[in-house]
């Protein structure tokens, strides 16, 4: 039977676009289908786009470091012109705090093993670089409605913080996905938007293709689930979810914007800060703003979403106050506007907050899901991993019993891709949080 495509990729976020690019490089004719109007309009469009290497596992650290080189040399990675220009990587550096229950130096051993630069700073060094901070400890994080919220500080933050000079953020994540789309198209890839998949068609031999709203059927021997927070919906359509040991679900998250304090310009001197003492993170944002996010401290109730098509996209006063009032403890000069601004979107969270990059029990159906609020930065390597797994399996390799070993392209590391298996045991070393 004639088939116009070797592979259909459901989703055109950072994952789906990068998979298309890497499969196209291998000579596959790919088609990305996305329900939205353009590339990167799903959760990728609302990512904080922080590029960092500290992860709780060696494999997580390695793939983040490998991707860092693609961001650093973005024009080279993309390899073609984009009429909209290229996304930019602001390498501001990142400082990571410890707290009573967590030692930020834990990540350093993986950095040493992989040769990634990082330094230990004492409190004096921190205040030299970020003079608008107070170095008091407020741990554990609390909500503003807690009567103990305004209790005096309990001494100083743990004296050691870790500085990662390679880290930073991408200025325009939607543009970065558009860049990858153009790179993939230059290799023959096709993208269709406003094209919602409503059915995965299959028979006893494997996947056959997909059906779109309106009934159009498109066939291909390979279908990839890169549907972000809709990953579980697509897995159920394909009938593969029940057999997977690790599953995914959608978690709503808010980030907020506040102005830089008068005493310190984040535009000129800001960097990314992971403040485990206050359970949050922040980074500079265009317009001399600060973007304020949360590391899900225990006091904040997790907002699991059953239907990823129906959730509140407005930020709430309560969460705005929780995240910005906590930051105001670190930055007493912080000005907090009365009216909240920010975004609310979904993480696609796996049971252990580590992604699933794998085949499935349905022949020809692959998954790049469970990105757990922390895999935008790994887009380039996600494309590479999936392309290698798909290519090996489509050529008869038994990936379940002998996971594909993937030499990373920018660092000297052979990734055992079985680490990201759908059938792994829960990875106990995970942070079980957005930190991965
Ligand atoms: C608030 C927030 C902050 C974050 N901050 C960071 C960060 O600082 N650093 C970091 O590395 N990561 C971060 N992340 C995580 C990161 O954004 C995600 O890991 C990444 O963007 C996921 O990309 P994706 O392509 O897998 O999914 P998405 O970008 O969600 O793409 C999936 C696409 O699939 C499409 N789709 C779904 N169902 C269908 C269907 N039935 N038919 C057709 N199309 C369909 C959707 O329309 C969507 O465009 C953050 C996430 C959020 C929400």
Short mmCIF file of C-alpha atoms and ligand atoms in Angstrom, two decimals:
data_model
loop_
_atom_site.label_atom_id
_atom_site.label_comp_id
_atom_site.label_asym_id
_atom_site.label_seq_id
_atom_site.Cartn_x
_atom_site.Cartn_y
_atom_site.Cartn_z
CA UNK A 1 0.00 0.00 0.00
CA UNK A 2 1.32 3.51 -0.81
CA UNK A 3 2.18 5.54 2.22
CA UNK A 4 3.18 9.16 1.88
CA UNK A 5 4.97 9.24 5.24
CA UNK A 6 7.44 6.99 7.06
CA UNK A 7 6.50 8.54 10.37
CA UNK A 8 3.69 10.60 11.89
CA UNK A 9 4.60 12.63 14.97
CA UNK A 10 1.72 13.76 17.16
CA UNK A 11 2.70 17.18 18.53
CA UNK A 12 4.86 20.04 17.29
CA UNK A 13 6.30 21.25 20.58
CA UNK A 14 10.02 21.12 21.28
CA UNK A 15 9.93 17.29 21.47
CA UNK A 16 7.91 16.61 18.32
CA UNK A 17 9.79 19.18 16.22
CA UNK A 18 13.20 17.85 17.32
CA UNK A 19 12.14 14.25 16.60
CA UNK A 20 11.07 15.31 13.09
CA UNK A 21 14.42 17.04 12.55
CA UNK A 22 16.49 14.04 13.63
CA UNK A 23 14.37 11.47 11.77
CA UNK A 24 14.56 13.64 8.64
CA UNK A 25 18.34 13.65 8.92
CA UNK A 26 18.14 9.85 8.80
CA UNK A 27 16.07 10.01 5.62
CA UNK A 28 12.59 9.41 7.12
CA UNK A 29 9.71 11.31 5.54
CA UNK A 30 7.93 12.75 8.58
CA UNK A 31 4.64 14.53 9.20
CA UNK A 32 3.98 16.43 12.44
CA UNK A 33 0.32 16.91 13.33
CA UNK A 34 -0.63 19.50 15.93
CA UNK A 35 -4.08 20.50 17.09
CA UNK A 36 -2.93 24.08 17.65
CA UNK A 37 -2.29 26.81 15.09
CA UNK A 38 1.53 26.77 14.98
CA UNK A 39 4.62 25.07 16.38
CA UNK A 40 5.44 25.48 20.06
CA UNK A 41 1.97 26.72 21.07
CA UNK A 42 1.43 23.96 23.65
CA UNK A 43 3.23 23.79 26.98
CA UNK A 44 6.53 24.63 25.25
CA UNK A 45 5.11 28.11 24.60
CA UNK A 46 4.87 28.77 28.33
CA UNK A 47 8.10 27.16 29.48
CA UNK A 48 10.50 29.22 31.59
CA UNK A 49 13.15 27.85 29.20
CA UNK A 50 15.82 27.52 31.87
CA UNK A 51 18.91 25.74 30.60
CA UNK A 52 20.69 23.97 33.46
CA UNK A 53 22.64 20.79 34.06
CA UNK A 54 21.94 19.90 37.69
CA UNK A 55 19.77 16.78 37.69
CA UNK A 56 19.47 14.03 40.30
CA UNK A 57 20.82 11.29 38.05
CA UNK A 58 23.95 10.87 35.97
CA UNK A 59 21.89 10.21 32.81
CA UNK A 60 19.75 13.31 33.41
CA UNK A 61 22.87 15.41 33.90
CA UNK A 62 24.54 13.96 30.80
CA UNK A 63 21.67 14.66 28.41
CA UNK A 64 21.26 18.20 29.77
CA UNK A 65 24.97 18.84 29.25
CA UNK A 66 24.83 17.40 25.73
CA UNK A 67 21.89 19.69 24.87
CA UNK A 68 23.66 22.73 26.35
CA UNK A 69 26.12 22.58 23.44
CA UNK A 70 23.27 22.67 20.91
CA UNK A 71 21.82 25.79 22.55
CA UNK A 72 25.23 27.41 22.78
CA UNK A 73 25.76 26.91 19.05
CA UNK A 74 22.11 27.19 18.07
CA UNK A 75 22.75 28.49 14.55
CA UNK A 76 25.03 25.55 13.88
CA UNK A 77 22.53 23.04 15.28
CA UNK A 78 19.69 24.52 13.17
CA UNK A 79 21.88 24.84 10.09
CA UNK A 80 19.39 26.90 8.00
CA UNK A 81 18.03 30.45 7.99
CA UNK A 82 14.69 31.15 9.59
CA UNK A 83 12.88 34.23 8.28
CA UNK A 84 11.87 34.98 11.90
CA UNK A 85 15.47 34.93 13.17
CA UNK A 86 17.02 32.59 15.72
CA UNK A 87 16.22 32.12 19.40
CA UNK A 88 18.96 33.35 21.76
CA UNK A 89 20.61 31.67 24.72
CA UNK A 90 21.40 34.06 27.58
CA UNK A 91 24.15 32.36 29.54
CA UNK A 92 23.69 34.22 32.81
CA UNK A 93 24.91 31.49 35.17
CA UNK A 94 22.76 29.85 37.85
CA UNK A 95 23.15 29.70 41.59
CA UNK A 96 21.57 26.86 43.55
CA UNK A 97 20.84 26.97 47.28
CA UNK A 98 20.79 24.15 49.81
CA UNK A 99 18.31 23.76 52.66
CA UNK A 100 18.17 21.77 55.89
CA UNK A 101 17.01 18.63 54.07
CA UNK A 102 18.89 19.01 50.83
CA UNK A 103 22.53 19.54 50.06
CA UNK A 104 23.03 21.31 46.72
CA UNK A 105 26.54 19.86 46.48
CA UNK A 106 24.86 16.46 45.84
CA UNK A 107 24.76 17.32 42.13
CA UNK A 108 28.44 18.16 41.99
CA UNK A 109 29.68 14.59 41.79
CA UNK A 110 27.88 14.09 38.45
CA UNK A 111 29.33 17.39 37.24
CA UNK A 112 32.80 16.30 38.23
CA UNK A 113 32.32 12.93 36.52
CA UNK A 114 31.21 14.62 33.29
CA UNK A 115 33.65 17.54 33.48
CA UNK A 116 30.95 20.24 33.78
CA UNK A 117 32.15 23.45 35.42
CA UNK A 118 30.62 24.36 38.79
CA UNK A 119 31.89 26.19 41.86
CA UNK A 120 31.03 26.29 45.53
CA UNK A 121 30.22 29.78 46.79
CA UNK A 122 30.07 30.91 50.38
CA UNK A 123 27.53 33.48 51.59
CA UNK A 124 29.95 36.37 51.08
CA UNK A 125 30.43 35.48 47.42
CA UNK A 126 26.67 35.15 46.95
CA UNK A 127 26.04 38.61 48.40
CA UNK A 128 28.83 40.11 46.35
CA UNK A 129 27.11 38.89 43.15
CA UNK A 130 23.52 39.39 44.35
CA UNK A 131 23.81 42.32 46.83
CA UNK A 132 20.02 42.83 46.93
CA UNK A 133 19.57 39.41 48.63
CA UNK A 134 19.31 38.75 52.35
CA UNK A 135 21.08 35.53 53.30
CA UNK A 136 18.61 34.51 56.04
CA UNK A 137 17.01 31.08 56.15
CA UNK A 138 13.21 30.78 56.09
CA UNK A 139 13.08 27.02 55.65
CA UNK A 140 10.68 25.21 55.44
CA UNK A 141 8.70 27.19 52.84
CA UNK A 142 5.25 28.28 53.99
CA UNK A 143 2.14 29.80 52.50
CA UNK A 144 1.27 33.44 53.28
CA UNK A 145 -1.95 32.32 55.03
CA UNK A 146 0.16 30.28 57.50
CA UNK A 147 0.39 32.17 60.81
CA UNK A 148 4.12 31.34 60.91
CA UNK A 149 4.76 32.96 57.50
CA UNK A 150 6.13 36.14 59.04
CA UNK A 151 8.11 34.46 61.80
CA UNK A 152 11.66 35.79 62.09
CA UNK A 153 14.34 34.01 60.05
CA UNK A 154 15.97 30.94 61.63
CA UNK A 155 19.54 32.06 61.16
CA UNK A 156 21.37 32.06 57.86
CA UNK A 157 20.93 29.93 54.72
CA UNK A 158 23.18 26.90 54.52
CA UNK A 159 26.53 28.47 53.85
CA UNK A 160 27.31 26.59 50.68
CA UNK A 161 25.62 27.42 47.40
CA UNK A 162 26.67 26.03 44.04
CA UNK A 163 27.26 28.20 41.00
CA UNK A 164 26.94 26.81 37.45
CA UNK A 165 28.50 29.22 34.94
CA UNK A 166 27.14 27.43 31.82
CA UNK A 167 23.47 27.85 32.73
CA UNK A 168 20.94 30.44 31.63
CA UNK A 169 17.72 30.61 29.63
CA UNK A 170 16.34 30.91 26.10
CA UNK A 171 14.70 34.23 25.28
CA UNK A 172 11.91 32.91 23.01
CA UNK A 173 10.95 29.20 23.25
CA UNK A 174 8.24 29.46 20.56
CA UNK A 175 10.81 30.86 18.14
CA UNK A 176 13.23 28.05 19.06
CA UNK A 177 10.64 25.47 17.97
CA UNK A 178 9.95 27.42 14.78
CA UNK A 179 13.69 27.28 14.12
CA UNK A 180 13.65 23.49 14.48
CA UNK A 181 10.56 23.27 12.25
CA UNK A 182 12.39 25.18 9.50
CA UNK A 183 15.46 22.95 9.95
CA UNK A 184 13.31 19.81 9.65
CA UNK A 185 11.41 21.20 6.65
CA UNK A 186 14.70 21.83 4.89
CA UNK A 187 15.23 18.04 5.10
CA UNK A 188 11.77 17.27 3.71
CA UNK A 189 9.67 17.15 6.90
CA UNK A 190 6.06 18.37 6.77
CA UNK A 191 4.02 20.04 9.50
CA UNK A 192 0.24 20.38 9.62
CA UNK A 193 -1.51 22.57 12.18
CA UNK A 194 -5.11 22.67 13.40
CA UNK A 195 -4.96 18.92 12.84
CA UNK A 196 -6.21 17.06 15.88
CA UNK A 197 -5.63 13.31 16.13
CA UNK A 198 -8.73 11.52 17.40
CA UNK A 199 -7.81 7.91 16.71
CA UNK A 200 -4.71 5.72 16.45
CA UNK A 201 -5.49 3.00 13.93
CA UNK A 202 -3.84 -0.40 14.30
CA UNK A 203 -4.22 -4.10 13.55
CA UNK A 204 -2.62 -7.24 14.99
CA UNK A 205 0.69 -6.43 13.21
CA UNK A 206 1.06 -2.95 14.67
CA UNK A 207 0.17 0.69 14.14
CA UNK A 208 -1.43 1.71 10.83
CA UNK A 209 -1.82 5.47 11.16
CA UNK A 210 -4.10 8.11 12.63
CA UNK A 211 -7.52 9.64 12.08
CA UNK A 212 -8.12 13.38 12.42
CA UNK A 213 -11.18 15.30 13.56
CA UNK A 214 -13.40 15.30 10.50
CA UNK A 215 -12.46 11.73 9.62
CA UNK A 216 -9.35 12.17 7.44
CA UNK A 217 -7.09 9.13 7.72
CA UNK A 218 -3.32 9.31 7.32
CA UNK A 219 -1.22 6.13 7.27
CA UNK A 220 2.35 5.52 8.39
CA UNK A 221 4.24 2.52 9.82
CA UNK A 222 5.60 4.69 12.66
CA UNK A 223 3.55 6.97 14.94
CA UNK A 224 5.19 8.95 17.75
CA UNK A 225 3.39 10.30 20.80
CA UNK A 226 4.98 13.70 21.53
CA UNK A 227 1.72 15.20 22.76
CA UNK A 228 3.04 16.81 25.97
CA UNK A 229 0.38 16.98 28.72
CA UNK A 230 -2.01 15.07 26.40
CA UNK A 231 0.40 12.12 26.38
CA UNK A 232 -1.88 9.89 28.46
CA UNK A 233 -4.86 10.68 26.20
CA UNK A 234 -2.87 9.56 23.13
CA UNK A 235 -1.54 6.45 24.93
CA UNK A 236 -5.12 5.47 25.79
CA UNK A 237 -6.16 5.97 22.14
CA UNK A 238 -3.34 3.62 21.12
CA UNK A 239 -4.28 1.14 23.86
CA UNK A 240 -0.73 1.07 25.30
CA UNK A 241 -1.13 2.83 28.64
CA UNK A 242 -2.20 -0.13 30.78
CA UNK A 243 0.89 -2.18 29.88
CA UNK A 244 3.30 0.59 30.91
CA UNK A 245 4.82 0.44 34.41
CA UNK A 246 5.42 4.20 34.44
CA UNK A 247 2.48 6.42 33.60
CA UNK A 248 1.96 10.14 33.02
CA UNK A 249 -0.56 12.76 34.11
CA UNK A 250 -0.99 16.52 33.82
CA UNK A 251 -0.11 18.96 36.61
CA UNK A 252 -1.11 22.64 36.50
CA UNK A 253 1.60 25.13 37.30
CA UNK A 254 1.84 28.91 37.59
CA UNK A 255 4.73 31.31 37.05
CA UNK A 256 4.49 35.04 37.69
CA UNK A 257 6.15 38.29 36.70
CA UNK A 258 7.23 41.13 38.97
CA UNK A 259 9.45 44.14 38.25
CA UNK A 260 13.15 44.18 39.11
CA UNK A 261 13.76 46.02 42.39
CA UNK A 262 15.11 49.58 42.03
CA UNK A 263 18.30 48.46 43.74
CA UNK A 264 19.26 45.73 41.24
CA UNK A 265 18.68 45.37 37.51
CA UNK A 266 17.91 41.78 36.52
CA UNK A 267 18.15 42.86 32.89
CA UNK A 268 21.78 43.88 33.33
CA UNK A 269 23.06 41.68 36.13
CA UNK A 270 20.46 39.03 36.95
CA UNK A 271 21.00 35.30 36.80
CA UNK A 272 18.95 32.17 37.36
CA UNK A 273 18.43 31.34 41.05
CA UNK A 274 17.23 28.02 42.47
CA UNK A 275 16.25 28.92 46.01
CA UNK A 276 15.59 25.61 47.78
CA UNK A 277 15.40 27.48 51.09
CA UNK A 278 12.22 29.23 49.85
CA UNK A 279 11.00 26.45 47.53
CA UNK A 280 11.17 28.59 44.39
CA UNK A 281 13.26 29.77 41.49
CA UNK A 282 13.55 32.99 39.55
CA UNK A 283 15.30 34.41 36.52
CA UNK A 284 15.53 37.63 34.51
CA UNK A 285 12.68 38.22 32.05
CA UNK A 286 12.45 40.65 29.13
CA UNK A 287 11.54 44.19 30.17
CA UNK A 288 13.67 44.16 33.34
CA UNK A 289 11.17 41.83 34.97
CA UNK A 290 11.72 38.82 37.19
CA UNK A 291 10.01 35.53 36.35
CA UNK A 292 9.08 33.72 39.57
CA UNK A 293 8.47 29.96 39.61
CA UNK A 294 7.92 27.27 42.22
CA UNK A 295 9.76 24.06 43.04
CA UNK A 296 6.55 22.61 44.49
CA UNK A 297 7.28 22.88 48.21
CA UNK A 298 5.24 20.51 50.39
CA UNK A 299 2.98 23.34 51.63
CA UNK A 300 1.60 23.96 48.10
CA UNK A 301 -1.17 21.55 47.09
CA UNK A 302 -0.50 19.86 43.75
CA UNK A 303 -3.14 20.71 41.13
CA UNK A 304 -3.55 17.49 39.08
CA UNK A 305 -5.71 17.91 35.97
CA UNK A 306 -7.91 15.11 34.59
CA UNK A 307 -8.73 16.81 31.31
CA UNK A 308 -5.81 18.72 29.71
CA UNK A 309 -8.27 20.50 27.39
CA UNK A 310 -10.05 22.05 30.36
CA UNK A 311 -8.07 23.84 33.04
CA UNK A 312 -7.86 27.37 34.39
CA UNK A 313 -5.33 29.31 32.31
CA UNK A 314 -5.60 32.40 34.55
CA UNK A 315 -3.12 32.77 37.38
CA UNK A 316 -4.68 32.94 40.83
CA UNK A 317 -4.16 35.59 43.48
CA UNK A 318 -3.41 32.93 46.08
CA UNK A 319 -0.53 31.33 44.15
CA UNK A 320 0.80 34.68 42.95
CA UNK A 321 1.02 35.81 46.54
CA UNK A 322 2.59 32.54 47.70
CA UNK A 323 5.37 32.65 45.10
CA UNK A 324 6.10 36.39 45.13
CA UNK A 325 5.79 36.92 48.90
CA UNK A 326 8.29 34.11 49.42
CA UNK A 327 10.67 35.77 47.00
CA UNK A 328 10.22 39.05 48.87
CA UNK A 329 11.83 37.38 51.87
CA UNK A 330 15.02 36.97 49.82
CA UNK A 331 14.62 40.40 48.13
CA UNK A 332 13.17 42.83 50.67
CA UNK A 333 13.13 45.62 48.03
CA UNK A 334 10.88 43.59 45.74
CA UNK A 335 7.83 45.49 44.51
CA UNK A 336 4.77 43.30 44.11
CA UNK A 337 1.99 44.77 41.96
CA UNK A 338 -1.55 44.19 43.28
CA UNK A 339 -2.74 42.68 40.02
CA UNK A 340 -1.11 39.33 39.31
CA UNK A 341 0.51 38.72 35.93
CA UNK A 342 1.90 35.42 34.77
CA UNK A 343 0.98 32.22 33.03
CA UNK A 344 -0.61 28.92 33.98
CA UNK A 345 0.12 25.78 32.00
CA UNK A 346 0.59 22.04 32.40
CA UNK A 347 3.52 19.77 33.12
CA UNK A 348 3.32 16.22 31.73
CA UNK A 349 4.49 14.40 34.85
CA UNK A 350 5.69 10.80 35.00
CA UNK A 351 5.46 8.71 38.19
CA UNK A 352 9.10 9.46 39.05
CA UNK A 353 9.42 12.86 37.33
CA UNK A 354 11.87 11.39 34.81
CA UNK A 355 10.80 11.28 31.15
CA UNK A 356 9.88 8.22 29.08
CA UNK A 357 11.72 7.95 25.76
CA UNK A 358 10.83 4.55 24.42
CA UNK A 359 8.93 2.24 22.12
CA UNK A 360 5.60 0.80 23.30
CA UNK A 361 3.89 -2.57 23.26
CA UNK A 362 2.20 -1.60 19.97
CA UNK A 363 4.63 -2.21 17.12
CA UNK A 364 5.56 1.06 15.39
CA UNK A 365 4.16 3.27 18.18
CA UNK A 366 6.79 5.28 20.12
CA UNK A 367 6.62 7.68 23.06
CA UNK A 368 8.49 10.85 24.06
CA UNK A 369 6.52 11.88 27.12
CA UNK A 370 6.60 12.51 30.88
CA UNK A 371 8.79 15.59 30.51
CA UNK A 372 7.79 16.59 34.06
CA UNK A 373 8.34 20.35 33.80
CA UNK A 374 12.03 20.00 33.04
CA UNK A 375 12.77 18.80 29.51
CA UNK A 376 12.48 21.86 27.27
CA UNK A 377 16.23 22.23 27.57
CA UNK A 378 16.68 18.66 26.31
CA UNK A 379 14.75 19.14 23.07
CA UNK A 380 17.78 18.59 20.85
CA UNK A 381 18.77 15.37 22.62
CA UNK A 382 15.16 14.09 22.78
CA UNK A 383 15.14 14.21 18.98
CA UNK A 384 18.40 12.30 18.86
CA UNK A 385 17.31 9.61 21.37
CA UNK A 386 13.97 8.94 19.67
CA UNK A 387 15.49 8.85 16.19
CA UNK A 388 18.06 6.28 17.35
CA UNK A 389 15.45 4.11 19.11
CA UNK A 390 13.02 4.27 16.18
CA UNK A 391 15.69 3.54 13.60
CA UNK A 392 17.01 0.57 15.59
CA UNK A 393 13.57 -0.92 16.29
CA UNK A 394 12.32 -0.43 12.74
CA UNK A 395 15.37 -2.38 11.64
CA UNK A 396 14.50 -5.29 13.90
CA UNK A 397 16.39 -4.45 17.10
CA UNK A 398 14.90 -5.83 20.34
CA UNK A 399 15.06 -2.62 22.39
CA UNK A 400 13.09 -4.04 25.34
CA UNK A 401 15.64 -6.77 25.97
CA UNK A 402 18.72 -4.97 24.75
CA UNK A 403 18.21 -1.20 25.11
CA UNK A 404 19.78 0.90 22.38
CA UNK A 405 23.11 2.41 23.47
CA UNK A 406 23.43 5.95 22.16
CA UNK A 407 26.74 7.82 21.99
CA UNK A 408 25.83 11.44 22.75
CA UNK A 409 26.99 13.89 20.09
CA UNK A 410 28.58 16.66 22.11
CA UNK A 411 30.08 14.88 25.10
CA UNK A 412 31.94 11.64 25.67
CA UNK A 413 29.06 9.58 27.09
CA UNK A 414 27.21 6.52 25.92
CA UNK A 415 23.60 6.74 27.01
CA UNK A 416 21.87 3.50 27.93
CA UNK A 417 18.46 4.56 26.62
CA UNK A 418 16.86 1.82 28.76
CA UNK A 419 17.18 4.34 31.59
CA UNK A 420 14.14 6.12 30.11
CA UNK A 421 12.13 2.92 29.64
CA UNK A 422 8.35 2.86 30.16
CA UNK A 423 8.86 -0.37 32.09
CA UNK A 424 11.61 0.75 34.48
CA UNK A 425 11.26 0.55 38.22
CA UNK A 426 10.65 3.96 39.80
CA UNK A 427 14.03 5.71 39.88
CA UNK A 428 14.58 6.23 43.61
CA UNK A 429 17.38 8.78 43.10
CA UNK A 430 14.94 11.18 41.42
CA UNK A 431 14.07 14.47 43.15
CA UNK A 432 10.38 13.61 42.48
CA UNK A 433 10.00 17.26 41.56
CA UNK A 434 10.49 19.68 38.68
CA UNK A 435 14.22 19.35 39.30
CA UNK A 436 14.07 15.90 37.69
C1 LIG B 1 5.18 26.68 33.49
C2 LIG B 1 6.23 25.79 32.92
C3 LIG B 1 7.58 26.09 33.12
C4 LIG B 1 8.56 25.25 32.59
N1 LIG B 1 9.88 25.60 32.75
C5 LIG B 1 10.85 24.84 32.18
C6 LIG B 1 12.21 25.25 32.24
O1 LIG B 1 12.53 26.32 32.76
N2 LIG B 1 13.15 24.46 31.65
C7 LIG B 1 12.82 23.27 31.04
O2 LIG B 1 13.72 22.57 30.55
N3 LIG B 1 11.52 22.86 30.96
C8 LIG B 1 10.54 23.62 31.51
N4 LIG B 1 9.23 23.24 31.41
C9 LIG B 1 8.90 21.98 30.77
C10 LIG B 1 8.88 22.09 29.27
O3 LIG B 1 8.15 23.20 28.87
C11 LIG B 1 8.32 20.81 28.67
O4 LIG B 1 9.08 19.72 29.14
C12 LIG B 1 8.37 20.82 27.15
O5 LIG B 1 7.99 22.07 26.63
C13 LIG B 1 7.45 19.73 26.62
O6 LIG B 1 7.47 19.82 25.22
P1 LIG B 1 6.61 18.80 24.37
O7 LIG B 1 6.92 19.09 22.95
O8 LIG B 1 6.85 17.42 24.88
O9 LIG B 1 5.09 19.17 24.73
P2 LIG B 1 4.19 20.40 24.21
O10 LIG B 1 4.97 21.62 23.98
O11 LIG B 1 3.03 20.49 25.14
O12 LIG B 1 3.71 19.90 22.79
C14 LIG B 1 2.73 18.90 22.64
C15 LIG B 1 1.89 19.28 21.45
O13 LIG B 1 1.02 18.19 21.18
C16 LIG B 1 -0.16 18.72 20.66
N5 LIG B 1 -1.24 17.74 20.81
C17 LIG B 1 -1.72 17.18 21.95
N6 LIG B 1 -2.72 16.33 21.68
C18 LIG B 1 -2.88 16.34 20.33
C19 LIG B 1 -3.75 15.67 19.44
N7 LIG B 1 -4.70 14.80 19.87
N8 LIG B 1 -3.65 15.91 18.11
C20 LIG B 1 -2.71 16.79 17.64
N9 LIG B 1 -1.87 17.45 18.45
C21 LIG B 1 -1.95 17.22 19.77
C22 LIG B 1 -0.40 19.97 21.49
O14 LIG B 1 -1.23 20.87 20.80
C23 LIG B 1 1.01 20.48 21.70
O15 LIG B 1 1.35 21.51 20.80
C24 LIG B 1 8.20 24.07 31.90
C25 LIG B 1 6.86 23.77 31.70
C26 LIG B 1 5.87 24.63 32.18
C27 LIG B 1 4.42 24.30 31.93
#
